[in-house]
mmCIF file of C-alpha atoms in Angstrom:
data_model
loop_
_atom_site.group_PDB
_atom_site.id
_atom_site.type_symbol
_atom_site.label_atom_id
_atom_site.label_comp_id
_atom_site.label_asym_id
_atom_site.label_seq_id
_atom_site.Cartn_x
_atom_site.Cartn_y
_atom_site.Cartn_z
ATOM 1 C CA UNK A 13 -0.609 26.321 13.075
ATOM 2 C CA UNK A 14 1.228 23.012 12.885
ATOM 3 C CA UNK A 15 2.377 21.963 9.449
ATOM 4 C CA UNK A 16 1.416 18.448 10.298
ATOM 5 C CA UNK A 17 -2.184 19.589 10.883
ATOM 6 C CA UNK A 18 -2.766 21.706 7.848
ATOM 7 C CA UNK A 19 -5.222 20.255 5.436
ATOM 8 C CA UNK A 20 -3.817 18.592 2.209
ATOM 9 C CA UNK A 21 -5.642 18.744 -1.199
ATOM 10 C CA UNK A 22 -5.196 15.998 -3.838
ATOM 11 C CA UNK A 23 -7.383 16.932 -6.954
ATOM 12 C CA UNK A 24 -10.683 17.979 -5.356
ATOM 13 C CA UNK A 25 -10.273 15.939 -2.156
ATOM 14 C CA UNK A 26 -9.257 17.755 0.933
ATOM 15 C CA UNK A 27 -7.606 15.534 3.679
ATOM 16 C CA UNK A 28 -7.927 17.303 7.026
ATOM 17 C CA UNK A 29 -4.291 16.735 8.097
ATOM 18 C CA UNK A 30 -0.973 15.071 7.100
ATOM 19 C CA UNK A 31 -1.170 12.222 9.636
ATOM 20 C CA UNK A 32 -2.195 9.251 7.670
ATOM 21 C CA UNK A 33 -2.593 5.517 8.641
ATOM 22 C CA UNK A 34 -0.543 3.184 6.584
ATOM 23 C CA UNK A 35 -2.384 -0.042 5.274
ATOM 24 C CA UNK A 36 -1.810 -2.913 7.679
ATOM 25 C CA UNK A 37 -2.976 -6.471 7.131
ATOM 26 C CA UNK A 38 -5.152 -7.945 9.966
ATOM 27 C CA UNK A 39 -5.480 -11.473 8.736
ATOM 28 C CA UNK A 40 -9.033 -11.494 10.258
ATOM 29 C CA UNK A 41 -11.452 -12.440 7.446
ATOM 30 C CA UNK A 42 -13.179 -15.731 6.762
ATOM 31 C CA UNK A 43 -10.858 -17.895 4.535
ATOM 32 C CA UNK A 44 -13.689 -19.717 2.358
ATOM 33 C CA UNK A 45 -17.343 -19.646 1.836
ATOM 34 C CA UNK A 46 -19.712 -17.028 0.974
ATOM 35 C CA UNK A 47 -18.057 -14.543 3.607
ATOM 36 C CA UNK A 48 -14.535 -15.210 2.279
ATOM 37 C CA UNK A 49 -12.668 -11.870 2.285
ATOM 38 C CA UNK A 50 -15.477 -9.961 3.910
ATOM 39 C CA UNK A 51 -14.798 -7.133 6.457
ATOM 40 C CA UNK A 52 -15.735 -8.274 9.957
ATOM 41 C CA UNK A 53 -16.447 -6.379 13.191
ATOM 42 C CA UNK A 54 -12.596 -6.624 13.855
ATOM 43 C CA UNK A 55 -12.013 -4.605 10.658
ATOM 44 C CA UNK A 56 -14.628 -2.018 11.538
ATOM 45 C CA UNK A 57 -13.331 -1.502 15.118
ATOM 46 C CA UNK A 58 -9.683 -1.233 13.760
ATOM 47 C CA UNK A 59 -10.253 1.262 11.151
ATOM 48 C CA UNK A 60 -12.974 3.281 12.990
ATOM 49 C CA UNK A 61 -10.768 3.668 16.069
ATOM 50 C CA UNK A 62 -8.197 5.570 13.990
ATOM 51 C CA UNK A 63 -10.771 7.819 12.428
ATOM 52 C CA UNK A 64 -12.200 8.618 16.010
ATOM 53 C CA UNK A 65 -8.503 9.432 16.905
ATOM 54 C CA UNK A 66 -8.245 12.072 14.420
ATOM 55 C CA UNK A 67 -6.237 10.504 11.589
ATOM 56 C CA UNK A 68 -6.739 12.416 8.379
ATOM 57 C CA UNK A 69 -6.513 9.446 5.795
ATOM 58 C CA UNK A 70 -7.364 5.922 6.985
ATOM 59 C CA UNK A 71 -6.106 3.489 4.410
ATOM 60 C CA UNK A 72 -7.614 -0.056 4.753
ATOM 61 C CA UNK A 73 -5.232 -2.962 4.466
ATOM 62 C CA UNK A 74 -3.934 -4.706 1.230
ATOM 63 C CA UNK A 75 -7.386 -5.860 -0.135
ATOM 64 C CA UNK A 76 -6.944 -8.508 -2.809
ATOM 65 C CA UNK A 77 -8.455 -7.939 -6.383
ATOM 66 C CA UNK A 78 -8.989 -11.684 -6.682
ATOM 67 C CA UNK A 79 -9.143 -14.781 -4.393
ATOM 68 C CA UNK A 80 -5.585 -15.844 -5.471
ATOM 69 C CA UNK A 81 -4.120 -12.283 -4.927
ATOM 70 C CA UNK A 82 -4.635 -12.595 -1.069
ATOM 71 C CA UNK A 83 -1.482 -12.767 0.993
ATOM 72 C CA UNK A 84 -3.231 -15.229 3.280
ATOM 73 C CA UNK A 85 -6.613 -17.059 3.097
ATOM 74 C CA UNK A 86 -7.687 -14.584 5.807
ATOM 75 C CA UNK A 87 -7.130 -11.476 4.009
ATOM 76 C CA UNK A 88 -9.684 -8.886 2.812
ATOM 77 C CA UNK A 89 -11.019 -8.987 -0.704
ATOM 78 C CA UNK A 90 -12.931 -6.803 -3.185
ATOM 79 C CA UNK A 91 -13.751 -9.271 -5.913
ATOM 80 C CA UNK A 92 -17.496 -9.505 -5.190
ATOM 81 C CA UNK A 93 -20.514 -7.327 -4.057
ATOM 82 C CA UNK A 94 -20.878 -8.931 -0.627
ATOM 83 C CA UNK A 95 -17.493 -7.634 0.246
ATOM 84 C CA UNK A 96 -18.481 -4.127 -1.013
ATOM 85 C CA UNK A 97 -21.558 -4.126 1.250
ATOM 86 C CA UNK A 98 -19.319 -4.838 4.434
ATOM 87 C CA UNK A 99 -16.913 -2.164 3.522
ATOM 88 C CA UNK A 100 -19.431 0.572 2.917
ATOM 89 C CA UNK A 101 -20.539 0.276 6.614
ATOM 90 C CA UNK A 102 -16.899 1.203 7.513
ATOM 91 C CA UNK A 103 -16.445 4.006 4.901
ATOM 92 C CA UNK A 104 -19.611 5.634 6.169
ATOM 93 C CA UNK A 105 -18.508 5.656 9.804
ATOM 94 C CA UNK A 106 -14.949 7.180 8.846
ATOM 95 C CA UNK A 107 -16.466 9.897 6.767
ATOM 96 C CA UNK A 108 -18.742 10.669 9.755
ATOM 97 C CA UNK A 109 -15.633 11.309 11.921
ATOM 98 C CA UNK A 110 -14.185 13.934 9.376
ATOM 99 C CA UNK A 111 -11.503 11.475 8.240
ATOM 100 C CA UNK A 112 -10.983 10.223 4.455
ATOM 101 C CA UNK A 113 -11.423 6.485 3.889
ATOM 102 C CA UNK A 114 -8.858 4.873 1.418
ATOM 103 C CA UNK A 115 -8.250 1.404 0.192
ATOM 104 C CA UNK A 116 -5.124 -0.381 -0.964
ATOM 105 C CA UNK A 117 -5.737 -2.581 -3.916
ATOM 106 C CA UNK A 118 -3.311 -5.483 -4.087
ATOM 107 C CA UNK A 119 -2.263 -8.816 -5.567
ATOM 108 C CA UNK A 120 0.352 -10.896 -3.688
ATOM 109 C CA UNK A 121 1.778 -12.799 -6.507
ATOM 110 C CA UNK A 122 4.492 -15.406 -5.419
ATOM 111 C CA UNK A 123 3.947 -14.194 -1.776
ATOM 112 C CA UNK A 124 0.382 -15.489 -1.620
ATOM 113 C CA UNK A 125 -1.094 -18.481 0.127
ATOM 114 C CA UNK A 126 0.700 -17.999 3.476
ATOM 115 C CA UNK A 127 -0.325 -18.300 7.095
ATOM 116 C CA UNK A 128 -0.890 -15.204 9.281
ATOM 117 C CA UNK A 129 2.273 -14.031 10.986
ATOM 118 C CA UNK A 130 1.247 -15.268 14.435
ATOM 119 C CA UNK A 131 0.876 -18.784 12.732
ATOM 120 C CA UNK A 132 4.393 -18.762 11.411
ATOM 121 C CA UNK A 133 3.762 -16.857 8.193
ATOM 122 C CA UNK A 134 4.845 -19.739 5.974
ATOM 123 C CA UNK A 135 3.261 -21.139 2.935
ATOM 124 C CA UNK A 136 0.062 -23.058 3.348
ATOM 125 C CA UNK A 137 -1.402 -25.818 1.145
ATOM 126 C CA UNK A 138 -4.810 -26.922 0.204
ATOM 127 C CA UNK A 139 -5.420 -28.438 3.589
ATOM 128 C CA UNK A 140 -5.268 -24.945 5.077
ATOM 129 C CA UNK A 141 -7.217 -23.300 2.181
ATOM 130 C CA UNK A 142 -4.057 -22.473 0.201
ATOM 131 C CA UNK A 143 -3.472 -22.410 -3.595
ATOM 132 C CA UNK A 144 -0.638 -22.241 -6.015
ATOM 133 C CA UNK A 145 0.730 -18.623 -6.298
ATOM 134 C CA UNK A 146 1.502 -16.712 -9.531
ATOM 135 C CA UNK A 147 4.358 -14.496 -10.575
ATOM 136 C CA UNK A 148 6.030 -12.900 -13.443
ATOM 137 C CA UNK A 149 8.679 -15.798 -13.413
ATOM 138 C CA UNK A 150 8.772 -19.220 -11.839
ATOM 139 C CA UNK A 151 11.038 -18.236 -9.082
ATOM 140 C CA UNK A 152 9.926 -19.000 -5.468
ATOM 141 C CA UNK A 153 10.126 -16.238 -2.890
ATOM 142 C CA UNK A 154 12.336 -18.140 -0.530
ATOM 143 C CA UNK A 155 13.608 -21.548 0.459
ATOM 144 C CA UNK A 156 10.495 -23.773 1.372
ATOM 145 C CA UNK A 157 8.225 -21.634 -0.785
ATOM 146 C CA UNK A 158 6.403 -23.233 -3.853
ATOM 147 C CA UNK A 159 7.477 -22.428 -7.312
ATOM 148 C CA UNK A 160 4.788 -20.076 -8.622
ATOM 149 C CA UNK A 161 3.004 -20.323 -11.835
ATOM 150 C CA UNK A 162 4.400 -18.043 -14.484
ATOM 151 C CA UNK A 163 1.746 -15.830 -15.660
ATOM 152 C CA UNK A 164 0.961 -15.702 -19.441
ATOM 153 C CA UNK A 165 0.268 -12.494 -21.303
ATOM 154 C CA UNK A 166 -3.481 -13.198 -21.387
ATOM 155 C CA UNK A 167 -3.364 -13.972 -17.642
ATOM 156 C CA UNK A 168 -1.463 -10.696 -16.949
ATOM 157 C CA UNK A 169 -4.436 -8.834 -18.650
ATOM 158 C CA UNK A 170 -6.809 -10.812 -16.512
ATOM 159 C CA UNK A 171 -5.073 -9.458 -13.485
ATOM 160 C CA UNK A 172 -5.167 -5.883 -14.899
ATOM 161 C CA UNK A 173 -8.900 -6.265 -15.372
ATOM 162 C CA UNK A 174 -9.131 -7.454 -11.752
ATOM 163 C CA UNK A 175 -7.580 -4.176 -10.511
ATOM 164 C CA UNK A 176 -9.975 -2.302 -12.755
ATOM 165 C CA UNK A 177 -13.117 -4.104 -11.390
ATOM 166 C CA UNK A 178 -11.805 -3.762 -7.806
ATOM 167 C CA UNK A 179 -11.359 0.014 -8.282
ATOM 168 C CA UNK A 180 -15.005 0.210 -9.521
ATOM 169 C CA UNK A 181 -16.164 -1.765 -6.340
ATOM 170 C CA UNK A 182 -13.922 0.417 -4.070
ATOM 171 C CA UNK A 183 -15.823 3.537 -5.408
ATOM 172 C CA UNK A 184 -19.042 1.677 -4.753
ATOM 173 C CA UNK A 185 -17.965 1.026 -1.242
ATOM 174 C CA UNK A 186 -17.560 4.523 -0.582
ATOM 175 C CA UNK A 187 -13.782 5.030 -0.550
ATOM 176 C CA UNK A 188 -12.381 8.459 -1.548
ATOM 177 C CA UNK A 189 -8.779 7.352 -2.179
ATOM 178 C CA UNK A 190 -7.421 4.220 -3.883
ATOM 179 C CA UNK A 191 -3.863 3.212 -3.564
ATOM 180 C CA UNK A 192 -2.311 0.690 -5.914
ATOM 181 C CA UNK A 193 0.112 -1.659 -3.940
ATOM 182 C CA UNK A 194 3.350 -1.860 -5.972
ATOM 183 C CA UNK A 195 5.689 -2.520 -2.896
ATOM 184 C CA UNK A 196 6.994 -5.061 -0.545
ATOM 185 C CA UNK A 197 7.582 -7.840 -3.071
ATOM 186 C CA UNK A 198 4.099 -8.399 -3.937
ATOM 187 C CA UNK A 199 2.960 -8.889 -7.697
ATOM 188 C CA UNK A 200 3.520 -5.414 -9.199
ATOM 189 C CA UNK A 201 6.874 -5.006 -7.323
ATOM 190 C CA UNK A 202 7.805 -8.634 -8.580
ATOM 191 C CA UNK A 203 7.361 -7.258 -12.199
ATOM 192 C CA UNK A 204 9.410 -4.168 -11.453
ATOM 193 C CA UNK A 205 12.392 -5.843 -9.939
ATOM 194 C CA UNK A 206 14.961 -7.949 -11.947
ATOM 195 C CA UNK A 207 15.496 -9.966 -8.857
ATOM 196 C CA UNK A 208 12.108 -11.537 -9.457
ATOM 197 C CA UNK A 209 11.322 -10.697 -13.071
ATOM 198 C CA UNK A 210 13.296 -12.943 -15.632
ATOM 199 C CA UNK A 211 10.850 -12.737 -18.430
ATOM 200 C CA UNK A 212 12.078 -12.242 -22.102
ATOM 201 C CA UNK A 213 8.856 -10.683 -23.497
ATOM 202 C CA UNK A 214 7.207 -7.346 -23.394
ATOM 203 C CA UNK A 215 7.022 -7.520 -19.593
ATOM 204 C CA UNK A 216 10.631 -8.339 -18.718
ATOM 205 C CA UNK A 217 14.175 -7.235 -19.300
ATOM 206 C CA UNK A 218 14.306 -3.454 -19.821
ATOM 207 C CA UNK A 219 13.131 -0.864 -17.331
ATOM 208 C CA UNK A 220 10.320 0.132 -19.765
ATOM 209 C CA UNK A 221 9.320 -3.491 -20.066
ATOM 210 C CA UNK A 222 9.496 -4.122 -16.305
ATOM 211 C CA UNK A 223 7.178 -1.120 -15.382
ATOM 212 C CA UNK A 224 4.638 -1.981 -18.176
ATOM 213 C CA UNK A 225 2.416 -3.908 -15.903
ATOM 214 C CA UNK A 226 2.438 -1.326 -13.195
ATOM 215 C CA UNK A 227 1.319 1.319 -15.721
ATOM 216 C CA UNK A 228 -1.414 -0.819 -17.198
ATOM 217 C CA UNK A 229 -2.816 -1.281 -13.730
ATOM 218 C CA UNK A 230 -2.744 2.271 -12.965
ATOM 219 C CA UNK A 231 -4.310 2.998 -16.342
ATOM 220 C CA UNK A 232 -7.200 0.500 -15.721
ATOM 221 C CA UNK A 233 -7.809 1.928 -12.264
ATOM 222 C CA UNK A 234 -7.861 5.540 -13.553
ATOM 223 C CA UNK A 235 -10.482 4.409 -16.237
ATOM 224 C CA UNK A 236 -13.036 3.878 -13.584
ATOM 225 C CA UNK A 237 -11.890 6.187 -10.716
ATOM 226 C CA UNK A 238 -13.336 9.648 -10.753
ATOM 227 C CA UNK A 239 -11.272 12.477 -12.171
ATOM 228 C CA UNK A 240 -11.736 14.479 -9.203
ATOM 229 C CA UNK A 241 -10.490 11.703 -6.725
ATOM 230 C CA UNK A 242 -6.806 10.776 -6.196
ATOM 231 C CA UNK A 243 -4.888 7.576 -6.939
ATOM 232 C CA UNK A 244 -1.977 6.795 -4.892
ATOM 233 C CA UNK A 245 0.764 4.204 -5.675
ATOM 234 C CA UNK A 246 2.944 2.424 -2.890
ATOM 235 C CA UNK A 247 6.352 1.628 -3.944
ATOM 236 C CA UNK A 248 9.418 -0.065 -2.385
ATOM 237 C CA UNK A 249 12.031 2.422 -3.237
ATOM 238 C CA UNK A 250 14.812 -0.281 -3.131
ATOM 239 C CA UNK A 251 15.134 -4.026 -2.782
ATOM 240 C CA UNK A 252 18.071 -3.200 -0.528
ATOM 241 C CA UNK A 253 20.353 -5.640 -2.486
ATOM 242 C CA UNK A 254 24.010 -4.826 -3.103
ATOM 243 C CA UNK A 255 26.770 -6.501 -5.147
ATOM 244 C CA UNK A 256 28.094 -8.164 -1.925
ATOM 245 C CA UNK A 257 24.832 -9.964 -1.288
ATOM 246 C CA UNK A 258 24.918 -13.760 -1.460
ATOM 247 C CA UNK A 259 22.195 -13.605 -3.927
ATOM 248 C CA UNK A 260 23.882 -11.935 -7.003
ATOM 249 C CA UNK A 261 20.676 -10.965 -8.852
ATOM 250 C CA UNK A 262 20.337 -7.189 -9.192
ATOM 251 C CA UNK A 263 17.426 -5.632 -7.415
ATOM 252 C CA UNK A 264 15.244 -2.567 -7.982
ATOM 253 C CA UNK A 265 16.964 0.737 -7.001
ATOM 254 C CA UNK A 266 16.205 4.225 -5.870
ATOM 255 C CA UNK A 267 17.232 5.609 -9.281
ATOM 256 C CA UNK A 268 14.566 3.368 -10.960
ATOM 257 C CA UNK A 269 11.965 4.645 -8.384
ATOM 258 C CA UNK A 270 12.537 8.210 -9.464
ATOM 259 C CA UNK A 271 12.201 7.209 -13.035
ATOM 260 C CA UNK A 272 9.003 5.404 -12.374
ATOM 261 C CA UNK A 273 7.594 8.240 -10.238
ATOM 262 C CA UNK A 274 7.743 10.532 -13.402
ATOM 263 C CA UNK A 275 5.847 7.827 -15.393
ATOM 264 C CA UNK A 276 3.324 7.172 -12.814
ATOM 265 C CA UNK A 277 2.522 10.888 -12.574
ATOM 266 C CA UNK A 278 2.014 10.994 -16.233
ATOM 267 C CA UNK A 279 -0.478 8.188 -16.073
ATOM 268 C CA UNK A 280 -2.563 9.812 -13.408
ATOM 269 C CA UNK A 281 -1.038 8.969 -10.018
ATOM 270 C CA UNK A 282 -1.257 11.761 -7.513
ATOM 271 C CA UNK A 283 1.049 10.820 -4.764
ATOM 272 C CA UNK A 284 3.779 8.218 -4.223
ATOM 273 C CA UNK A 285 3.726 6.349 -0.962
ATOM 274 C CA UNK A 286 7.440 5.530 -0.366
ATOM 275 C CA UNK A 287 8.348 2.380 1.510
ATOM 276 C CA UNK A 288 11.208 -0.134 0.800
ATOM 277 C CA UNK A 289 12.114 -3.844 0.855
ATOM 278 C CA UNK A 290 10.055 -7.052 0.913
ATOM 279 C CA UNK A 291 11.138 -8.687 -2.376
ATOM 280 C CA UNK A 292 14.420 -10.315 -1.347
ATOM 281 C CA UNK A 293 14.084 -12.192 1.972
ATOM 282 C CA UNK A 294 17.607 -11.930 3.093
ATOM 283 C CA UNK A 295 18.409 -8.375 2.046
ATOM 284 C CA UNK A 296 20.039 -6.525 4.644
ATOM 285 C CA UNK A 297 17.950 -3.567 5.736
ATOM 286 C CA UNK A 298 19.356 -0.695 7.960
ATOM 287 C CA UNK A 299 16.576 0.406 10.106
ATOM 288 C CA UNK A 300 16.177 3.373 12.435
ATOM 289 C CA UNK A 301 13.883 6.322 13.159
ATOM 290 C CA UNK A 302 12.606 7.703 9.787
ATOM 291 C CA UNK A 303 15.028 5.342 7.947
ATOM 292 C CA UNK A 304 12.927 5.459 4.670
ATOM 293 C CA UNK A 305 12.291 9.204 4.635
ATOM 294 C CA UNK A 306 15.432 9.914 2.475
ATOM 295 C CA UNK A 307 13.759 7.896 -0.327
ATOM 296 C CA UNK A 308 10.680 9.921 -0.284
ATOM 297 C CA UNK A 309 12.776 13.049 0.013
ATOM 298 C CA UNK A 310 14.701 12.146 -3.105
ATOM 299 C CA UNK A 311 11.571 11.616 -5.133
ATOM 300 C CA UNK A 312 10.165 14.925 -3.977
ATOM 301 C CA UNK A 313 13.342 16.739 -4.715
ATOM 302 C CA UNK A 314 13.773 15.219 -8.326
ATOM 303 C CA UNK A 315 10.156 14.982 -9.498
ATOM 304 C CA UNK A 316 7.085 17.078 -9.201
ATOM 305 C CA UNK A 317 5.063 14.155 -7.660
ATOM 306 C CA UNK A 318 3.951 14.511 -4.083
ATOM 307 C CA UNK A 319 5.087 11.933 -1.625
ATOM 308 C CA UNK A 320 4.288 10.446 1.630
ATOM 309 C CA UNK A 321 6.928 9.053 3.962
ATOM 310 C CA UNK A 322 6.802 6.001 6.155
ATOM 311 C CA UNK A 323 8.846 3.916 8.473
ATOM 312 C CA UNK A 324 9.490 4.243 12.258
ATOM 313 C CA UNK A 325 7.953 7.593 12.372
ATOM 314 C CA UNK A 326 6.746 7.698 15.915
ATOM 315 C CA UNK A 327 7.226 11.181 17.581
ATOM 316 C CA UNK A 328 5.132 14.153 16.847
ATOM 317 C CA UNK A 329 8.224 16.534 16.613
ATOM 318 C CA UNK A 330 9.867 14.040 14.195
ATOM 319 C CA UNK A 331 6.577 14.141 11.947
ATOM 320 C CA UNK A 332 6.415 17.832 12.012
ATOM 321 C CA UNK A 333 10.009 18.265 11.051
ATOM 322 C CA UNK A 334 9.507 15.951 8.095
ATOM 323 C CA UNK A 335 6.784 18.211 6.767
ATOM 324 C CA UNK A 336 8.255 21.684 7.713
ATOM 325 C CA UNK A 337 11.668 20.706 6.096
ATOM 326 C CA UNK A 338 9.799 19.596 2.766
ATOM 327 C CA UNK A 339 10.990 16.226 2.870
ATOM 328 C CA UNK A 340 7.478 14.796 2.404
ATOM 329 C CA UNK A 341 3.941 16.094 1.963
ATOM 330 C CA UNK A 342 2.483 13.696 4.510
ATOM 331 C CA UNK A 343 3.585 10.869 6.811
ATOM 332 C CA UNK A 344 2.090 7.382 7.216
ATOM 333 C CA UNK A 345 2.036 5.713 10.613
ATOM 334 C CA UNK A 346 1.859 1.948 10.916
ATOM 335 C CA UNK A 347 2.767 0.329 14.213
ATOM 336 C CA UNK A 348 2.645 3.474 16.129
ATOM 337 C CA UNK A 349 -1.180 3.787 15.268
ATOM 338 C CA UNK A 350 -1.576 0.216 16.327
ATOM 339 C CA UNK A 351 -0.146 1.237 19.768
ATOM 340 C CA UNK A 352 -1.964 4.479 19.936
ATOM 341 C CA UNK A 353 -5.111 4.885 17.904
ATOM 342 C CA UNK A 354 -5.468 8.619 19.034
ATOM 343 C CA UNK A 355 -1.953 9.539 18.116
ATOM 344 C CA UNK A 356 -3.159 12.364 15.852
ATOM 345 C CA UNK A 357 -5.047 13.961 18.873
ATOM 346 C CA UNK A 358 -2.077 13.628 21.259
ATOM 347 C CA UNK A 359 0.188 15.089 18.445
ATOM 348 C CA UNK A 360 -2.169 17.995 17.905
ATOM 349 C CA UNK A 361 -2.046 18.967 21.601
ATOM 350 C CA UNK A 362 1.805 18.722 21.572
ATOM 351 C CA UNK A 363 2.175 20.809 18.454
ATOM 352 C CA UNK A 364 -0.672 23.300 18.802
ATOM 353 C CA UNK A 365 -2.533 21.922 15.900
ATOM 354 C CA UNK A 366 -6.328 21.286 15.473
ATOM 355 C CA UNK A 367 -7.828 17.951 14.847
ATOM 356 C CA UNK A 368 -11.333 16.489 14.863
ATOM 357 C CA UNK A 369 -12.573 15.365 18.340
ATOM 358 C CA UNK A 370 -15.889 13.386 18.569
ATOM 359 C CA UNK A 371 -18.451 15.047 20.826
ATOM 360 C CA UNK A 372 -18.566 11.838 22.826
ATOM 361 C CA UNK A 373 -14.988 12.285 23.953
ATOM 362 C CA UNK A 374 -14.922 16.006 24.551
ATOM 363 C CA UNK A 375 -14.635 15.412 28.357
ATOM 364 C CA UNK A 376 -11.260 13.810 27.773
ATOM 365 C CA UNK A 377 -9.775 16.972 25.884
#
């Protein structure tokens, strides 16, 4: 039996295999009006195809807990019941294919109010349905980006409440896994890193203060998420900043990721989804096949928190080796699943594993 296709249990939830779909924004929702942030036929087709293809856990894209938490005006949201109804149609289908539906809850912070990547990805103003972003400190993400509004303590608590209500709606929408997005330079990651957090109150300065918001969000999600279902947390293990960078501000480090992993586990997180980067636009990132796996491996070696690895994992043998060598408990595929929605089925054939196959497609087996 292939290790990649062994079931994996988190709390009482059994995920049928270790091939998981990473959240990937589609920028395909209506930006304004009664259907703002509502999942469309595109989202259904995108997520359903990966479930049909045998992916064990299908994680929906970064879904905003409030309108101003969207990365772009065309992002998915989960701040109202209309959005819930559209998502329930998707989760019902994913479960019907034997896969597990998950959702990533997110707030973009200072990286909000931008255009879709194929439209340049830069900041957009009110004329393109944009808004003023918020952040822990009034530091723009990059040249040409607006200075964000610095959140007050009361406003921070409002965002925490937004995550709580979003988790409640995610459960109502039929999701079985919820992931808190603390990576890629979005709001939670902005609080974590001294590169973007210059506060001098209880949310800034020391490591304990910078992780406070993340832990409060996790606590809020856990308040409403069933005890028997898992909570994941996505982290950027490093900002990839060094002392030789032009920007001399210190960044978030792998050492801090290991420390945070222990705290997250104590607050009810069941698995750490380990990515990197996104908070410093000119950081030099050394990419290559499996380039982020060592970060997941270190967390797994130095804590008891399960981990998933992500980042240029494209080959079945490569993925199998990550699991069999104990470097991670699962792998998340992003672009490779865009290229090949049935990657899990192809990998199962190559590795001798078993994976769900829809009756309608049995003639192709």
